[in-house]
Amino acid sequence: MNVEKILSEMTLEEKASLCSGGDFWHTKALKRFDIEPIMLSDGPHGLRKTNRNHVVTGADDETAKAVCFPAACATASSFDRTLLEKMGKALGEECQAEDIAVILGPGVNIKRSPLCGRNFEYFSEDPYLASQQAAALIKGIQSKGVGTSVKHFACNNQETRRMAVSANVDERTLHEIYLSAFESVIKNAKPWTVMCSYNRVNGTYSSQNKYLLTDILRDKWGFDGLVMSDWGAVDEREKGVAAGLDLQMPSAHGKTDAIIVEAVKKGELDEKLVDECARNVLKLYDKYKTNHKGGSWDADEHHELSRRIAAECAVLLKNKDDILPLDKNKKICFIGAFAKEPRFQGGGSSHIDCTQVTSALEAVKEYCDVEFALGFEAESSEPDEKLISEAEDLAKKNDVAVIFAGLPDSFEFEGGDRKHMRMPDCQCELIERIAAVNKNVVVVLHNGSPMEMPWINKAKGILEMYLAGQACGGAACDLLFGKVNPSGKLAETFPIRHEDTPAYIGEFGEGDNVYYNEGLYVGYRWYDKRKMDVLFPFGYGLSYTKFEYSDIKLSADEINADGELTVSVTVKNVGKRSGKEVVQLYVRDRHSSVDRPVRELKGYEKVSLEAGESKKVFFRLDKRAFAYYSTAEHDWVVEDGRFDIEAGASSRDIRQSAFVYINNGYTPRVKFTINSLIMDILAYPTAAKEFFDFLKQELTSEGMDIHAQRFEELTDDMLTVFSDMSVRTTMDFLTTKGITREKLTSTIERLNVIVNEGAEE
Ligand code: BGC
């Protein structure tokens, strides 16, 4: 299709008409050019194809059956890119069969607070991990000729007042924490589309935020796909066009198309910007036409795949006395509503109409007979004495009691945040009471985000399944009985208490403003900096075997900024059964002119090892692995100095470390003013000499030789007094006639030239 030719033949009205949807899920048709509507559909961990055309009434609701794969909270914990690519391919096949042009996801928003109601749809508190897992998923989906829409760009980190709130975040934090996963995904996986968020970022709605949609996304990162709005996220459409929002979704019934036309006619909007939006819609249409093949898929196969994926994602949190894997010859009972009706997905736009669901109670028949007691009602909080005592009676008769617990649907859903980090009381009480009558308690958890666990010492085993998709029951049994060895690691910290969490104070803001006061210190960056105890750290997860690390090696002792560093470390399975280990690589900046997190994840690999086997694992670290975002340069910079390279089994279990020097020639640019403190100048000996020479000369010329002499000697006492004072104050105090501001300013300028000699422009 010749996009430019069609564009040149279109009227302004036709171009504007392409800038919004035709209905709830489709783009518009343009018969004159044989352009048909194409379908955009949720996402992200399964296909939700619905003909529901009204958000409120749900009229004519009819949804295609699809496989619900594990949600991102789970898939992130797999730390396995290959697995995500496989899942993406399966999603792509289902979309092809259903004529979907773009599946709406994945979501790479950062888990700023564990209470965000949509955390289950997001990957991690760490941008590197989120970007890697999301990129693999996108590559898988798009390899099948179906587009993706990375969402929600940007700073949609809460559901509270999501359509009004402004996420107020400083420039460095914005880039290092909240944009970085988007950036990496856009550069490395080339998603067909990006979806902007509902909220404002630093006061401006994302849907009309030129800084985000054009300056960063297109100009800095080179994105050349289509930007669509989240459903209903558009405020002032003409501002959106000017900012780079190509497509408004869903349909605005022509109202905003007319606004665009009028703005152009009045000379308030450049028609070229409308052309750009229409061009991106046409290019998307063309991509769909070129890649659409239709086809079919096998529901049973995808269900099985979903089971295998779920098993790779689960995290074994506790395994005292090796209670797991279970011995199927023992008497085992299952307790808890989630054994019978698992909680495997979250509420809202990602909710899938599943082909089938397997509960643990059904799946366990593949292994052995178990008895069952309900213990609690899924949606209730109040302990039910009858249900609990039935469960106690059952637990007394059995060798092991496996309790399926977690968070109910009503706790985690799109559009609302959790109010607290607790599990329902009835479940906590059930665990305590069962543990009082049976010392062999295993808790299997179904939840989309961390919870407090006041009962933790009562359970010998804890298996975190997260929201593991429709085949979660089978996966849970495969892990419980040891058919699969757990290999997931936490993609987020489990704090001890909600009060410990980084965003706790002012968490979701006041009115329409939330301030990200914790800055860079989100997730493990916060707990590590404050040396806080946590329930389970980022990157943590047990296995039924054990691994030893040895022999970390770096390809060089010293590199320059363009050089790459190769790191290798040997991992050995020293246990009795095969298993997989996620080797994590953290980088730690030892000398920096700016505050930096203690350590940051910059690489990971999942390795499969037979009992006794060892393998060398390799990582490549490029410039970005050492960089921080400089607000002086408005860009990423790498400073010279020592960096520690740490290989670990979790962020708090570093097994091997080595260090490298970066010799880059980069020193951050310095800008002194007359209000700089003397201590700032003292940090640069050449500048300090120049400054004190000037000072002595001025004092002498004013006849204050005694003072001049004291600056000649510059004792420690003098430095203590003066270093906290500003240049301006020092001058005011010392000189009787005073030095003119101009003279002072030109001296300071000279200092700036001296200190920045050799620094990057
Ligand atoms: C959600 C998006 C979703 C869209 C379409 C919005 O409410 O925020 O994630 O893709 O609806 O269902």
PDB file of N, CA and C and ligand atoms in Angstrom, residues 24-25 42 48 104-105 118 121 151-152 156 159 162-163 195 198 230-231 349 414, ligand 1:
ATOM      1  N   PHE A  24     -15.915   0.892  19.642  1.00  0.00           N
ATOM      2  CA  PHE A  24     -15.157   0.677  20.876  1.00  0.00           C
ATOM      3  C   PHE A  24     -13.805  -0.005  20.644  1.00  0.00           C
ATOM      4  N   TRP A  25     -13.738  -0.837  19.620  1.00  0.00           N
ATOM      5  CA  TRP A  25     -12.529  -1.657  19.444  1.00  0.00           C
ATOM      6  C   TRP A  25     -11.861  -1.522  18.080  1.00  0.00           C
ATOM      7  N   ASP A  42      -7.871  -6.249  24.080  1.00  0.00           N
ATOM      8  CA  ASP A  42      -7.041  -6.598  25.245  1.00  0.00           C
ATOM      9  C   ASP A  42      -6.616  -8.058  25.150  1.00  0.00           C
ATOM     10  N   ARG A  48      -8.812 -10.894  25.013  1.00  0.00           N
ATOM     11  CA  ARG A  48     -10.194 -10.591  25.392  1.00  0.00           C
ATOM     12  C   ARG A  48     -10.867  -9.933  24.200  1.00  0.00           C
ATOM     13  N   LEU A 104      -3.624  -5.427  23.204  1.00  0.00           N
ATOM     14  CA  LEU A 104      -3.319  -4.257  24.039  1.00  0.00           C
ATOM     15  C   LEU A 104      -2.501  -4.636  25.278  1.00  0.00           C
ATOM     16  N   GLY A 105      -1.233  -4.630  25.118  1.00  0.00           N
ATOM     17  CA  GLY A 105      -0.297  -4.951  26.184  1.00  0.00           C
ATOM     18  C   GLY A 105       1.049  -5.242  25.560  1.00  0.00           C
ATOM     19  N   ARG A 118      -3.569  -2.704  39.953  1.00  0.00           N
ATOM     20  CA  ARG A 118      -3.246  -3.341  38.680  1.00  0.00           C
ATOM     21  C   ARG A 118      -1.849  -3.928  38.655  1.00  0.00           C
ATOM     22  N   GLU A 121      -0.959  -6.908  36.554  1.00  0.00           N
ATOM     23  CA  GLU A 121      -0.747  -6.786  35.107  1.00  0.00           C
ATOM     24  C   GLU A 121       0.642  -6.276  34.771  1.00  0.00           C
ATOM     25  N   LYS A 151       1.955  -0.403  27.313  1.00  0.00           N
ATOM     26  CA  LYS A 151       1.137   0.544  28.057  1.00  0.00           C
ATOM     27  C   LYS A 151       1.578   0.591  29.502  1.00  0.00           C
ATOM     28  N   HIS A 152       1.189   1.525  30.315  1.00  0.00           N
ATOM     29  CA  HIS A 152       0.442   2.746  30.014  1.00  0.00           C
ATOM     30  C   HIS A 152       1.446   3.859  30.163  1.00  0.00           C
ATOM     31  N   ASN A 156       1.564   5.516  35.170  1.00  0.00           N
ATOM     32  CA  ASN A 156       0.263   5.029  35.666  1.00  0.00           C
ATOM     33  C   ASN A 156       0.569   3.996  36.758  1.00  0.00           C
ATOM     34  N   GLU A 159      -4.222   3.269  40.672  1.00  0.00           N
ATOM     35  CA  GLU A 159      -5.545   3.318  40.065  1.00  0.00           C
ATOM     36  C   GLU A 159      -6.384   4.434  40.674  1.00  0.00           C
ATOM     37  N   ARG A 162      -7.154   7.678  38.676  1.00  0.00           N
ATOM     38  CA  ARG A 162      -6.200   7.551  37.559  1.00  0.00           C
ATOM     39  C   ARG A 162      -6.510   8.478  36.398  1.00  0.00           C
ATOM     40  N   MET A 163      -7.775   8.916  36.287  1.00  0.00           N
ATOM     41  CA  MET A 163      -8.111   9.772  35.145  1.00  0.00           C
ATOM     42  C   MET A 163      -7.895  11.259  35.433  1.00  0.00           C
ATOM     43  N   MET A 195       0.511   2.745  24.072  1.00  0.00           N
ATOM     44  CA  MET A 195      -0.735   3.316  24.602  1.00  0.00           C
ATOM     45  C   MET A 195      -0.389   4.310  25.712  1.00  0.00           C
ATOM     46  N   TYR A 198      -3.847   7.249  31.361  1.00  0.00           N
ATOM     47  CA  TYR A 198      -4.962   8.144  31.701  1.00  0.00           C
ATOM     48  C   TYR A 198      -4.487   9.403  32.431  1.00  0.00           C
ATOM     49  N   ASP A 230      -5.213   5.592  25.899  1.00  0.00           N
ATOM     50  CA  ASP A 230      -5.967   4.618  26.670  1.00  0.00           C
ATOM     51  C   ASP A 230      -7.443   4.965  26.447  1.00  0.00           C
ATOM     52  N   TRP A 231      -8.312   4.041  26.774  1.00  0.00           N
ATOM     53  CA  TRP A 231      -9.729   4.184  26.420  1.00  0.00           C
ATOM     54  C   TRP A 231     -10.386   5.329  27.206  1.00  0.00           C
ATOM     55  N   SER A 349      -9.990  -4.875  32.425  1.00  0.00           N
ATOM     56  CA  SER A 349      -9.883  -5.070  30.975  1.00  0.00           C
ATOM     57  C   SER A 349      -9.070  -6.300  30.581  1.00  0.00           C
ATOM     58  N   GLU A 414      -8.658  -3.654  38.187  1.00  0.00           N
ATOM     59  CA  GLU A 414      -8.426  -2.381  37.516  1.00  0.00           C
ATOM     60  C   GLU A 414      -9.413  -1.336  38.029  1.00  0.00           C
TER      61      GLU A 414
HETATM   62  C1  BGC B   1      -7.305   0.093  30.321  1.00  0.00           C
HETATM   63  C2  BGC B   1      -6.382  -0.420  29.243  1.00  0.00           C
HETATM   64  C3  BGC B   1      -7.163  -1.263  28.273  1.00  0.00           C
HETATM   65  C4  BGC B   1      -8.292  -0.436  27.699  1.00  0.00           C
HETATM   66  C5  BGC B   1      -9.161  -1.193  26.711  1.00  0.00           C
HETATM   67  C6  BGC B   1      -8.531   0.767  29.755  1.00  0.00           C
HETATM   68  O1  BGC B   1      -9.449   1.033  30.751  1.00  0.00           O
HETATM   69  O2  BGC B   1      -6.613   0.979  31.148  1.00  0.00           O
HETATM   70  O3  BGC B   1      -5.342  -1.163  29.797  1.00  0.00           O
HETATM   71  O4  BGC B   1      -6.321  -1.770  27.275  1.00  0.00           O
HETATM   72  O5  BGC B   1      -9.133  -0.016  28.753  1.00  0.00           O
HETATM   73  O6  BGC B   1      -9.908  -2.155  27.363  1.00  0.00           O
END
